[in-house]
Amino acid sequence: MLCLALAIGLCMLSGCPDESTPVLPDSIFFPDVSPGPPPVDGRVPKAFAFPNEATQCSGNDYLDAATLELLRGGLIGPGGRVGFSAVWEPCYERVVLFGGQERENRCGLDQDEVYRNDTWVWVDGFNNWLKLLPDTSPPARSHHASAFDRSRKRVYIFGGRSRTKPSGDYTLLDDLWAFDVNTDTWSPLTTSGDKPTARAGARMAYDYKNDRVILLGGNTAPGQNAAGASDELYTLNLETLAWTRQTVAAPKPSARFEHTSAVDVGIGTGRLYVFGGTDNAGALLGDLWALDLSNLTWSEVWKVGQSNGPTARAGAAIAEDVAGKRIVLIGGRDTVGPHNDVWWFDIDRAAWAQNKPGDTLDPAKQCSDPCLPAPPVSSDAGPSDASAIDAAGDAAAVDASAADASTADAAAPNLFCAGDLYAIDETSGERRWGGELLSVFGYDYLLLHGGQTRCGFLNDTWRIVPGNDPNAGRGDPKADPPKPPDPQVWNVRITARQGLTCARRNPTISCTRLCPN
């Protein structure tokens, strides 16, 4: 009873989800479907039925008594990581997270990398994570592609990479697995046709208009610093499990990896949006393309520099905001470093607007010449999220690749400026790249989890509530300049225990280095 009371109290403090039930385009909405999981602390899970679906949400009984007690207890969750996959599945209102890469980082020295093959679910009604223990799981990996098949109620993952030592070539993967959300089981899928080669950093999406999976781009080179960026586009027939490499006419996106994508499932225009990434030369990209799912033709809907918009970057997180009829972008890594800014792309107006700038470069904190002398580096630098010293805050991470802390200290005599060159926006989460942003069917918020910072890997989970758009329904952005949008709200569900910069972890002290000791 105490656990239940605590859970209800926490829900009241953090704000329970809005029980409104908007009808999404191209879907049929049922607020009370039976059989199904039991009510979640007063919130009845919603279920969706889609036209011509092959499999219904059949009533997963994962919320048994023991599991309910765990979820009502203390907060749990996956460790900080990058390169994981995460998708929202509406049957049981969960995020399904698989795999990813963890790494020890101590005094700027990379330790063993750890590649995971664990499966976690974020149970939204409890604001808590639950680790699943399936009998079979895919091999450990990171930077794989994933998508949710709303017709068959399956999560697919493809490819990725792993290795057994902290440097050298990766092992690239080309396998396809399916996770059944009705049974919480993994199974390998045998495919045919013109299969994609092994790769990491590709993006995959479910084409709800044609009941198929689309795979785009990726890095086919196994070397640690090698680039084998691809511009290939593959489709997977989900009835026959046959791959087809599509011949796509120009114009089309250039070869890339570490890009991000979102399908406008709720908005319903039948397009896949792809933003940014890295090309073969290591240059960052900032273009936004839309793929027409009906005929697989591309159109470049925004170019860097044509108007106000996000900088070229890789590892940004994007998702559709159905109510606002827009694409939301958070963070990513550009030539300065990781960001936590929030941008909207208005689909009707074909224009970006910055919703929230996040942390901003502070001229008062920039280095004089020479920089301040380096303070001594402790030999017991502490938690695994302590990272390399950064001479210019986030501008250029300096890898003190020394044998021990004393060598690192000697090797970096003048690498210290202010602990962080940014003015911290305490209403936003940490600057990051490689996090996952997800649309939540039937609710007016998005979910953001994890990613990488200059100081390690994050394990935080946020609810992102879009503000009102004062430009909705307005005309040409050139003839009718946009008004500033209402700010996005970052609402923390689970606080990061690792990966935070010094200034964000200890806002009341004067940090002399970017990462905490």
mmCIF file with all atom_site columns, C-alpha atoms in Angstrom, residues 102-284:
data_model
loop_
_atom_site.group_PDB
_atom_site.id
_atom_site.type_symbol
_atom_site.label_atom_id
_atom_site.label_alt_id
_atom_site.label_comp_id
_atom_site.label_asym_id
_atom_site.label_entity_id
_atom_site.label_seq_id
_atom_site.pdbx_PDB_ins_code
_atom_site.Cartn_x
_atom_site.Cartn_y
_atom_site.Cartn_z
_atom_site.occupancy
_atom_site.B_iso_or_equiv
_atom_site.pdbx_formal_charge
_atom_site.auth_seq_id
_atom_site.auth_comp_id
_atom_site.auth_asym_id
_atom_site.auth_atom_id
_atom_site.pdbx_PDB_model_num
ATOM 1   C CA . GLU A 1 102 ? 28.095 1.883   -22.991 1.00 0.00 ? 102 GLU A CA 1
ATOM 2   C CA . ARG A 1 103 ? 31.679 2.859   -22.204 1.00 0.00 ? 103 ARG A CA 1
ATOM 3   C CA . GLU A 1 104 ? 33.816 3.508   -19.173 1.00 0.00 ? 104 GLU A CA 1
ATOM 4   C CA . ASN A 1 105 ? 35.619 6.850   -19.448 1.00 0.00 ? 105 ASN A CA 1
ATOM 5   C CA . ARG A 1 106 ? 38.036 7.791   -16.687 1.00 0.00 ? 106 ARG A CA 1
ATOM 6   C CA . CYS A 1 107 ? 40.427 10.750  -16.710 1.00 0.00 ? 107 CYS A CA 1
ATOM 7   C CA . GLY A 1 108 ? 39.871 11.068  -20.444 1.00 0.00 ? 108 GLY A CA 1
ATOM 8   C CA . LEU A 1 109 ? 41.088 7.505   -21.039 1.00 0.00 ? 109 LEU A CA 1
ATOM 9   C CA . ASP A 1 110 ? 38.702 5.203   -22.868 1.00 0.00 ? 110 ASP A CA 1
ATOM 10  C CA . GLN A 1 111 ? 38.192 1.922   -21.085 1.00 0.00 ? 111 GLN A CA 1
ATOM 11  C CA . ASP A 1 112 ? 36.308 -1.147  -22.261 1.00 0.00 ? 112 ASP A CA 1
ATOM 12  C CA . GLU A 1 113 ? 33.322 -0.564  -24.527 1.00 0.00 ? 113 GLU A CA 1
ATOM 13  C CA . VAL A 1 114 ? 30.257 -2.571  -23.656 1.00 0.00 ? 114 VAL A CA 1
ATOM 14  C CA . TYR A 1 115 ? 27.705 -3.463  -26.322 1.00 0.00 ? 115 TYR A CA 1
ATOM 15  C CA . ARG A 1 116 ? 24.304 -4.439  -24.989 1.00 0.00 ? 116 ARG A CA 1
ATOM 16  C CA . ASN A 1 117 ? 21.548 -6.768  -26.154 1.00 0.00 ? 117 ASN A CA 1
ATOM 17  C CA . ASP A 1 118 ? 19.092 -5.987  -23.376 1.00 0.00 ? 118 ASP A CA 1
ATOM 18  C CA . THR A 1 119 ? 15.458 -5.048  -23.935 1.00 0.00 ? 119 THR A CA 1
ATOM 19  C CA . TRP A 1 120 ? 13.761 -2.397  -21.819 1.00 0.00 ? 120 TRP A CA 1
ATOM 20  C CA . VAL A 1 121 ? 10.274 -0.932  -21.943 1.00 0.00 ? 121 VAL A CA 1
ATOM 21  C CA . TRP A 1 122 ? 9.275  2.519   -20.720 1.00 0.00 ? 122 TRP A CA 1
ATOM 22  C CA . VAL A 1 123 ? 5.816  2.050   -19.209 1.00 0.00 ? 123 VAL A CA 1
ATOM 23  C CA . ASP A 1 124 ? 4.330  5.471   -19.692 1.00 0.00 ? 124 ASP A CA 1
ATOM 24  C CA . GLY A 1 125 ? 1.559  5.157   -17.120 1.00 0.00 ? 125 GLY A CA 1
ATOM 25  C CA . PHE A 1 126 ? 4.180  4.633   -14.393 1.00 0.00 ? 126 PHE A CA 1
ATOM 26  C CA . ASN A 1 127 ? 6.916  6.944   -15.688 1.00 0.00 ? 127 ASN A CA 1
ATOM 27  C CA . ASN A 1 128 ? 9.315  4.066   -15.140 1.00 0.00 ? 128 ASN A CA 1
ATOM 28  C CA . TRP A 1 129 ? 11.410 1.509   -17.007 1.00 0.00 ? 129 TRP A CA 1
ATOM 29  C CA . LEU A 1 130 ? 11.091 -2.269  -16.873 1.00 0.00 ? 130 LEU A CA 1
ATOM 30  C CA . LYS A 1 131 ? 13.724 -4.717  -18.065 1.00 0.00 ? 131 LYS A CA 1
ATOM 31  C CA . LEU A 1 132 ? 12.326 -7.632  -20.061 1.00 0.00 ? 132 LEU A CA 1
ATOM 32  C CA . LEU A 1 133 ? 13.938 -11.080 -20.010 1.00 0.00 ? 133 LEU A CA 1
ATOM 33  C CA . PRO A 1 134 ? 13.054 -12.792 -23.314 1.00 0.00 ? 134 PRO A CA 1
ATOM 34  C CA . ASP A 1 135 ? 14.334 -16.320 -23.927 1.00 0.00 ? 135 ASP A CA 1
ATOM 35  C CA . THR A 1 136 ? 16.040 -15.219 -27.157 1.00 0.00 ? 136 THR A CA 1
ATOM 36  C CA . SER A 1 137 ? 17.570 -11.852 -28.041 1.00 0.00 ? 137 SER A CA 1
ATOM 37  C CA . PRO A 1 138 ? 19.506 -10.414 -30.987 1.00 0.00 ? 138 PRO A CA 1
ATOM 38  C CA . PRO A 1 139 ? 23.295 -10.246 -30.619 1.00 0.00 ? 139 PRO A CA 1
ATOM 39  C CA . ALA A 1 140 ? 24.654 -7.172  -28.849 1.00 0.00 ? 140 ALA A CA 1
ATOM 40  C CA . ARG A 1 141 ? 25.074 -4.098  -31.035 1.00 0.00 ? 141 ARG A CA 1
ATOM 41  C CA . SER A 1 142 ? 24.792 -0.323  -31.353 1.00 0.00 ? 142 SER A CA 1
ATOM 42  C CA . HIS A 1 143 ? 23.851 2.146   -34.095 1.00 0.00 ? 143 HIS A CA 1
ATOM 43  C CA . HIS A 1 144 ? 21.293 -0.230  -35.606 1.00 0.00 ? 144 HIS A CA 1
ATOM 44  C CA . ALA A 1 145 ? 18.127 0.864   -37.401 1.00 0.00 ? 145 ALA A CA 1
ATOM 45  C CA . SER A 1 146 ? 14.623 0.257   -36.054 1.00 0.00 ? 146 SER A CA 1
ATOM 46  C CA . ALA A 1 147 ? 10.957 0.722   -36.926 1.00 0.00 ? 147 ALA A CA 1
ATOM 47  C CA . PHE A 1 148 ? 7.521  -0.233  -35.588 1.00 0.00 ? 148 PHE A CA 1
ATOM 48  C CA . ASP A 1 149 ? 5.194  -2.210  -37.881 1.00 0.00 ? 149 ASP A CA 1
ATOM 49  C CA . ARG A 1 150 ? 1.764  -1.039  -36.810 1.00 0.00 ? 150 ARG A CA 1
ATOM 50  C CA . SER A 1 151 ? 0.003  -3.692  -38.882 1.00 0.00 ? 151 SER A CA 1
ATOM 51  C CA . ARG A 1 152 ? 1.791  -6.738  -37.408 1.00 0.00 ? 152 ARG A CA 1
ATOM 52  C CA . LYS A 1 153 ? 2.593  -5.129  -34.038 1.00 0.00 ? 153 LYS A CA 1
ATOM 53  C CA . ARG A 1 154 ? 6.286  -5.806  -34.358 1.00 0.00 ? 154 ARG A CA 1
ATOM 54  C CA . VAL A 1 155 ? 9.457  -3.803  -33.753 1.00 0.00 ? 155 VAL A CA 1
ATOM 55  C CA . TYR A 1 156 ? 12.169 -4.455  -36.361 1.00 0.00 ? 156 TYR A CA 1
ATOM 56  C CA . ILE A 1 157 ? 15.876 -3.877  -35.919 1.00 0.00 ? 157 ILE A CA 1
ATOM 57  C CA . PHE A 1 158 ? 18.457 -4.134  -38.695 1.00 0.00 ? 158 PHE A CA 1
ATOM 58  C CA . GLY A 1 159 ? 22.242 -4.101  -38.776 1.00 0.00 ? 159 GLY A CA 1
ATOM 59  C CA . GLY A 1 160 ? 24.448 -2.129  -36.434 1.00 0.00 ? 160 GLY A CA 1
ATOM 60  C CA . ARG A 1 161 ? 27.968 -2.648  -35.179 1.00 0.00 ? 161 ARG A CA 1
ATOM 61  C CA . SER A 1 162 ? 29.980 -4.022  -32.256 1.00 0.00 ? 162 SER A CA 1
ATOM 62  C CA . ARG A 1 163 ? 33.564 -4.838  -31.307 1.00 0.00 ? 163 ARG A CA 1
ATOM 63  C CA . THR A 1 164 ? 35.380 -6.525  -28.449 1.00 0.00 ? 164 THR A CA 1
ATOM 64  C CA . LYS A 1 165 ? 38.078 -3.899  -27.810 1.00 0.00 ? 165 LYS A CA 1
ATOM 65  C CA . PRO A 1 166 ? 37.996 -0.097  -27.379 1.00 0.00 ? 166 PRO A CA 1
ATOM 66  C CA . SER A 1 167 ? 39.697 0.631   -30.714 1.00 0.00 ? 167 SER A CA 1
ATOM 67  C CA . GLY A 1 168 ? 40.108 -0.871  -34.177 1.00 0.00 ? 168 GLY A CA 1
ATOM 68  C CA . ASP A 1 169 ? 37.600 -2.100  -36.726 1.00 0.00 ? 169 ASP A CA 1
ATOM 69  C CA . TYR A 1 170 ? 33.986 -2.794  -35.940 1.00 0.00 ? 170 TYR A CA 1
ATOM 70  C CA . THR A 1 171 ? 32.041 -5.908  -36.827 1.00 0.00 ? 171 THR A CA 1
ATOM 71  C CA . LEU A 1 172 ? 29.153 -4.730  -38.990 1.00 0.00 ? 172 LEU A CA 1
ATOM 72  C CA . LEU A 1 173 ? 25.852 -6.623  -38.974 1.00 0.00 ? 173 LEU A CA 1
ATOM 73  C CA . ASP A 1 174 ? 23.223 -7.239  -41.661 1.00 0.00 ? 174 ASP A CA 1
ATOM 74  C CA . ASP A 1 175 ? 20.618 -9.296  -39.787 1.00 0.00 ? 175 ASP A CA 1
ATOM 75  C CA . LEU A 1 176 ? 16.932 -8.485  -39.270 1.00 0.00 ? 176 LEU A CA 1
ATOM 76  C CA . TRP A 1 177 ? 15.039 -9.257  -36.062 1.00 0.00 ? 177 TRP A CA 1
ATOM 77  C CA . ALA A 1 178 ? 11.426 -8.750  -34.981 1.00 0.00 ? 178 ALA A CA 1
ATOM 78  C CA . PHE A 1 179 ? 10.068 -8.087  -31.490 1.00 0.00 ? 179 PHE A CA 1
ATOM 79  C CA . ASP A 1 180 ? 6.392  -9.050  -31.036 1.00 0.00 ? 180 ASP A CA 1
ATOM 80  C CA . VAL A 1 181 ? 4.787  -6.535  -28.654 1.00 0.00 ? 181 VAL A CA 1
ATOM 81  C CA . ASN A 1 182 ? 1.877  -8.892  -27.932 1.00 0.00 ? 182 ASN A CA 1
ATOM 82  C CA . THR A 1 183 ? 4.193  -11.611 -26.593 1.00 0.00 ? 183 THR A CA 1
ATOM 83  C CA . ASP A 1 184 ? 7.387  -9.697  -25.763 1.00 0.00 ? 184 ASP A CA 1
ATOM 84  C CA . THR A 1 185 ? 9.488  -12.154 -27.764 1.00 0.00 ? 185 THR A CA 1
ATOM 85  C CA . TRP A 1 186 ? 12.316 -11.722 -30.292 1.00 0.00 ? 186 TRP A CA 1
ATOM 86  C CA . SER A 1 187 ? 12.726 -13.810 -33.438 1.00 0.00 ? 187 SER A CA 1
ATOM 87  C CA . PRO A 1 188 ? 15.247 -13.642 -36.316 1.00 0.00 ? 188 PRO A CA 1
ATOM 88  C CA . LEU A 1 189 ? 13.781 -13.109 -39.774 1.00 0.00 ? 189 LEU A CA 1
ATOM 89  C CA . THR A 1 190 ? 15.132 -14.810 -42.894 1.00 0.00 ? 190 THR A CA 1
ATOM 90  C CA . THR A 1 191 ? 14.947 -12.436 -45.836 1.00 0.00 ? 191 THR A CA 1
ATOM 91  C CA . SER A 1 192 ? 15.501 -12.759 -49.581 1.00 0.00 ? 192 SER A CA 1
ATOM 92  C CA . GLY A 1 193 ? 16.035 -10.497 -52.560 1.00 0.00 ? 193 GLY A CA 1
ATOM 93  C CA . ASP A 1 194 ? 18.602 -7.735  -52.930 1.00 0.00 ? 194 ASP A CA 1
ATOM 94  C CA . LYS A 1 195 ? 19.611 -7.538  -49.276 1.00 0.00 ? 195 LYS A CA 1
ATOM 95  C CA . PRO A 1 196 ? 21.319 -4.459  -47.832 1.00 0.00 ? 196 PRO A CA 1
ATOM 96  C CA . THR A 1 197 ? 24.967 -4.982  -47.010 1.00 0.00 ? 197 THR A CA 1
ATOM 97  C CA . ALA A 1 198 ? 26.116 -4.811  -43.389 1.00 0.00 ? 198 ALA A CA 1
ATOM 98  C CA . ARG A 1 199 ? 26.094 -1.262  -42.058 1.00 0.00 ? 199 ARG A CA 1
ATOM 99  C CA . ALA A 1 200 ? 25.686 0.990   -39.043 1.00 0.00 ? 200 ALA A CA 1
ATOM 100 C CA . GLY A 1 201 ? 24.070 4.385   -38.675 1.00 0.00 ? 201 GLY A CA 1
ATOM 101 C CA . ALA A 1 202 ? 21.265 3.748   -41.185 1.00 0.00 ? 202 ALA A CA 1
ATOM 102 C CA . ARG A 1 203 ? 17.663 4.799   -40.613 1.00 0.00 ? 203 ARG A CA 1
ATOM 103 C CA . MET A 1 204 ? 14.599 2.621   -40.991 1.00 0.00 ? 204 MET A CA 1
ATOM 104 C CA . ALA A 1 205 ? 10.916 3.536   -41.076 1.00 0.00 ? 205 ALA A CA 1
ATOM 105 C CA . TYR A 1 206 ? 7.582  1.809   -41.505 1.00 0.00 ? 206 TYR A CA 1
ATOM 106 C CA . ASP A 1 207 ? 5.774  2.994   -44.634 1.00 0.00 ? 207 ASP A CA 1
ATOM 107 C CA . TYR A 1 208 ? 2.175  3.048   -43.395 1.00 0.00 ? 208 TYR A CA 1
ATOM 108 C CA . LYS A 1 209 ? 0.851  3.901   -46.864 1.00 0.00 ? 209 LYS A CA 1
ATOM 109 C CA . ASN A 1 210 ? 2.250  0.772   -48.537 1.00 0.00 ? 210 ASN A CA 1
ATOM 110 C CA . ASP A 1 211 ? 2.794  -1.626  -45.603 1.00 0.00 ? 211 ASP A CA 1
ATOM 111 C CA . ARG A 1 212 ? 6.558  -1.975  -46.033 1.00 0.00 ? 212 ARG A CA 1
ATOM 112 C CA . VAL A 1 213 ? 9.806  -1.018  -44.351 1.00 0.00 ? 213 VAL A CA 1
ATOM 113 C CA . ILE A 1 214 ? 12.171 1.589   -45.812 1.00 0.00 ? 214 ILE A CA 1
ATOM 114 C CA . LEU A 1 215 ? 15.907 1.599   -45.086 1.00 0.00 ? 215 LEU A CA 1
ATOM 115 C CA . LEU A 1 216 ? 18.089 4.582   -46.012 1.00 0.00 ? 216 LEU A CA 1
ATOM 116 C CA . GLY A 1 217 ? 21.832 5.227   -45.971 1.00 0.00 ? 217 GLY A CA 1
ATOM 117 C CA . GLY A 1 218 ? 24.284 4.137   -43.315 1.00 0.00 ? 218 GLY A CA 1
ATOM 118 C CA . ASN A 1 219 ? 28.024 3.561   -42.987 1.00 0.00 ? 219 ASN A CA 1
ATOM 119 C CA . THR A 1 220 ? 29.289 0.394   -44.673 1.00 0.00 ? 220 THR A CA 1
ATOM 120 C CA . ALA A 1 221 ? 32.962 0.856   -43.683 1.00 0.00 ? 221 ALA A CA 1
ATOM 121 C CA . PRO A 1 222 ? 34.127 -1.112  -40.615 1.00 0.00 ? 222 PRO A CA 1
ATOM 122 C CA . GLY A 1 223 ? 37.119 1.087   -39.791 1.00 0.00 ? 223 GLY A CA 1
ATOM 123 C CA . GLN A 1 224 ? 37.028 3.248   -36.662 1.00 0.00 ? 224 GLN A CA 1
ATOM 124 C CA . ASN A 1 225 ? 37.652 6.446   -38.614 1.00 0.00 ? 225 ASN A CA 1
ATOM 125 C CA . ALA A 1 226 ? 36.547 5.244   -42.047 1.00 0.00 ? 226 ALA A CA 1
ATOM 126 C CA . ALA A 1 227 ? 33.490 6.464   -43.882 1.00 0.00 ? 227 ALA A CA 1
ATOM 127 C CA . GLY A 1 228 ? 31.506 4.356   -46.290 1.00 0.00 ? 228 GLY A CA 1
ATOM 128 C CA . ALA A 1 229 ? 28.445 6.565   -46.457 1.00 0.00 ? 229 ALA A CA 1
ATOM 129 C CA . SER A 1 230 ? 25.594 5.166   -48.527 1.00 0.00 ? 230 SER A CA 1
ATOM 130 C CA . ASP A 1 231 ? 22.761 6.840   -50.424 1.00 0.00 ? 231 ASP A CA 1
ATOM 131 C CA . GLU A 1 232 ? 20.995 3.528   -51.054 1.00 0.00 ? 232 GLU A CA 1
ATOM 132 C CA . LEU A 1 233 ? 17.279 3.170   -50.457 1.00 0.00 ? 233 LEU A CA 1
ATOM 133 C CA . TYR A 1 234 ? 15.839 -0.299  -49.797 1.00 0.00 ? 234 TYR A CA 1
ATOM 134 C CA . THR A 1 235 ? 12.288 -1.468  -49.239 1.00 0.00 ? 235 THR A CA 1
ATOM 135 C CA . LEU A 1 236 ? 11.236 -4.667  -47.464 1.00 0.00 ? 236 LEU A CA 1
ATOM 136 C CA . ASN A 1 237 ? 8.017  -6.434  -48.460 1.00 0.00 ? 237 ASN A CA 1
ATOM 137 C CA . LEU A 1 238 ? 6.575  -7.507  -45.120 1.00 0.00 ? 238 LEU A CA 1
ATOM 138 C CA . GLU A 1 239 ? 4.479  -10.304 -46.617 1.00 0.00 ? 239 GLU A CA 1
ATOM 139 C CA . THR A 1 240 ? 7.345  -12.024 -48.456 1.00 0.00 ? 240 THR A CA 1
ATOM 140 C CA . LEU A 1 241 ? 10.292 -10.569 -46.473 1.00 0.00 ? 241 LEU A CA 1
ATOM 141 C CA . ALA A 1 242 ? 11.996 -9.770  -49.789 1.00 0.00 ? 242 ALA A CA 1
ATOM 142 C CA . TRP A 1 243 ? 14.326 -6.773  -49.995 1.00 0.00 ? 243 TRP A CA 1
ATOM 143 C CA . THR A 1 244 ? 14.420 -4.528  -53.057 1.00 0.00 ? 244 THR A CA 1
ATOM 144 C CA . ARG A 1 245 ? 17.069 -1.926  -53.758 1.00 0.00 ? 245 ARG A CA 1
ATOM 145 C CA . GLN A 1 246 ? 15.152 0.949   -55.275 1.00 0.00 ? 246 GLN A CA 1
ATOM 146 C CA . THR A 1 247 ? 16.480 3.010   -58.176 1.00 0.00 ? 247 THR A CA 1
ATOM 147 C CA . VAL A 1 248 ? 15.694 6.569   -57.220 1.00 0.00 ? 248 VAL A CA 1
ATOM 148 C CA . ALA A 1 249 ? 15.989 9.441   -59.663 1.00 0.00 ? 249 ALA A CA 1
ATOM 149 C CA . ALA A 1 250 ? 17.665 12.718  -58.786 1.00 0.00 ? 250 ALA A CA 1
ATOM 150 C CA . PRO A 1 251 ? 17.239 14.962  -56.966 1.00 0.00 ? 251 PRO A CA 1
ATOM 151 C CA . LYS A 1 252 ? 17.857 12.867  -53.890 1.00 0.00 ? 252 LYS A CA 1
ATOM 152 C CA . PRO A 1 253 ? 19.804 13.067  -50.622 1.00 0.00 ? 253 PRO A CA 1
ATOM 153 C CA . SER A 1 254 ? 23.569 12.596  -50.828 1.00 0.00 ? 254 SER A CA 1
ATOM 154 C CA . ALA A 1 255 ? 25.240 9.609   -49.178 1.00 0.00 ? 255 ALA A CA 1
ATOM 155 C CA . ARG A 1 256 ? 25.141 9.881   -45.385 1.00 0.00 ? 256 ARG A CA 1
ATOM 156 C CA . PHE A 1 257 ? 25.053 8.235   -42.006 1.00 0.00 ? 257 PHE A CA 1
ATOM 157 C CA . GLU A 1 258 ? 24.150 9.470   -38.503 1.00 0.00 ? 258 GLU A CA 1
ATOM 158 C CA . HIS A 1 259 ? 21.144 11.183  -40.090 1.00 0.00 ? 259 HIS A CA 1
ATOM 159 C CA . THR A 1 260 ? 17.714 11.149  -38.505 1.00 0.00 ? 260 THR A CA 1
ATOM 160 C CA . SER A 1 261 ? 14.230 10.592  -39.877 1.00 0.00 ? 261 SER A CA 1
ATOM 161 C CA . ALA A 1 262 ? 10.529 10.756  -39.065 1.00 0.00 ? 262 ALA A CA 1
ATOM 162 C CA . VAL A 1 263 ? 7.395  9.581   -40.881 1.00 0.00 ? 263 VAL A CA 1
ATOM 163 C CA . ASP A 1 264 ? 4.306  11.783  -40.703 1.00 0.00 ? 264 ASP A CA 1
ATOM 164 C CA . VAL A 1 265 ? 2.051  8.961   -39.510 1.00 0.00 ? 265 VAL A CA 1
ATOM 165 C CA . GLY A 1 266 ? -0.407 11.200  -37.689 1.00 0.00 ? 266 GLY A CA 1
ATOM 166 C CA . ILE A 1 267 ? -0.183 14.230  -39.986 1.00 0.00 ? 267 ILE A CA 1
ATOM 167 C CA . GLY A 1 268 ? -0.996 11.930  -42.876 1.00 0.00 ? 268 GLY A CA 1
ATOM 168 C CA . THR A 1 269 ? 0.667  13.553  -45.908 1.00 0.00 ? 269 THR A CA 1
ATOM 169 C CA . GLY A 1 270 ? 2.494  10.313  -46.693 1.00 0.00 ? 270 GLY A CA 1
ATOM 170 C CA . ARG A 1 271 ? 6.074  11.528  -46.450 1.00 0.00 ? 271 ARG A CA 1
ATOM 171 C CA . LEU A 1 272 ? 9.287  10.419  -44.754 1.00 0.00 ? 272 LEU A CA 1
ATOM 172 C CA . TYR A 1 273 ? 11.470 13.324  -43.590 1.00 0.00 ? 273 TYR A CA 1
ATOM 173 C CA . VAL A 1 274 ? 15.261 12.935  -43.389 1.00 0.00 ? 274 VAL A CA 1
ATOM 174 C CA . PHE A 1 275 ? 17.560 15.496  -41.805 1.00 0.00 ? 275 PHE A CA 1
ATOM 175 C CA . GLY A 1 276 ? 21.327 16.031  -41.617 1.00 0.00 ? 276 GLY A CA 1
ATOM 176 C CA . GLY A 1 277 ? 24.016 13.455  -40.922 1.00 0.00 ? 277 GLY A CA 1
ATOM 177 C CA . THR A 1 278 ? 27.651 12.954  -41.937 1.00 0.00 ? 278 THR A CA 1
ATOM 178 C CA . ASP A 1 279 ? 29.067 12.442  -45.443 1.00 0.00 ? 279 ASP A CA 1
ATOM 179 C CA . ASN A 1 280 ? 32.103 10.498  -46.645 1.00 0.00 ? 280 ASN A CA 1
ATOM 180 C CA . ALA A 1 281 ? 34.447 13.428  -46.095 1.00 0.00 ? 281 ALA A CA 1
ATOM 181 C CA . GLY A 1 282 ? 33.286 13.762  -42.495 1.00 0.00 ? 282 GLY A CA 1
ATOM 182 C CA . ALA A 1 283 ? 31.393 16.964  -43.276 1.00 0.00 ? 283 ALA A CA 1
ATOM 183 C CA . LEU A 1 284 ? 28.151 17.589  -41.410 1.00 0.00 ? 284 LEU A CA 1
#
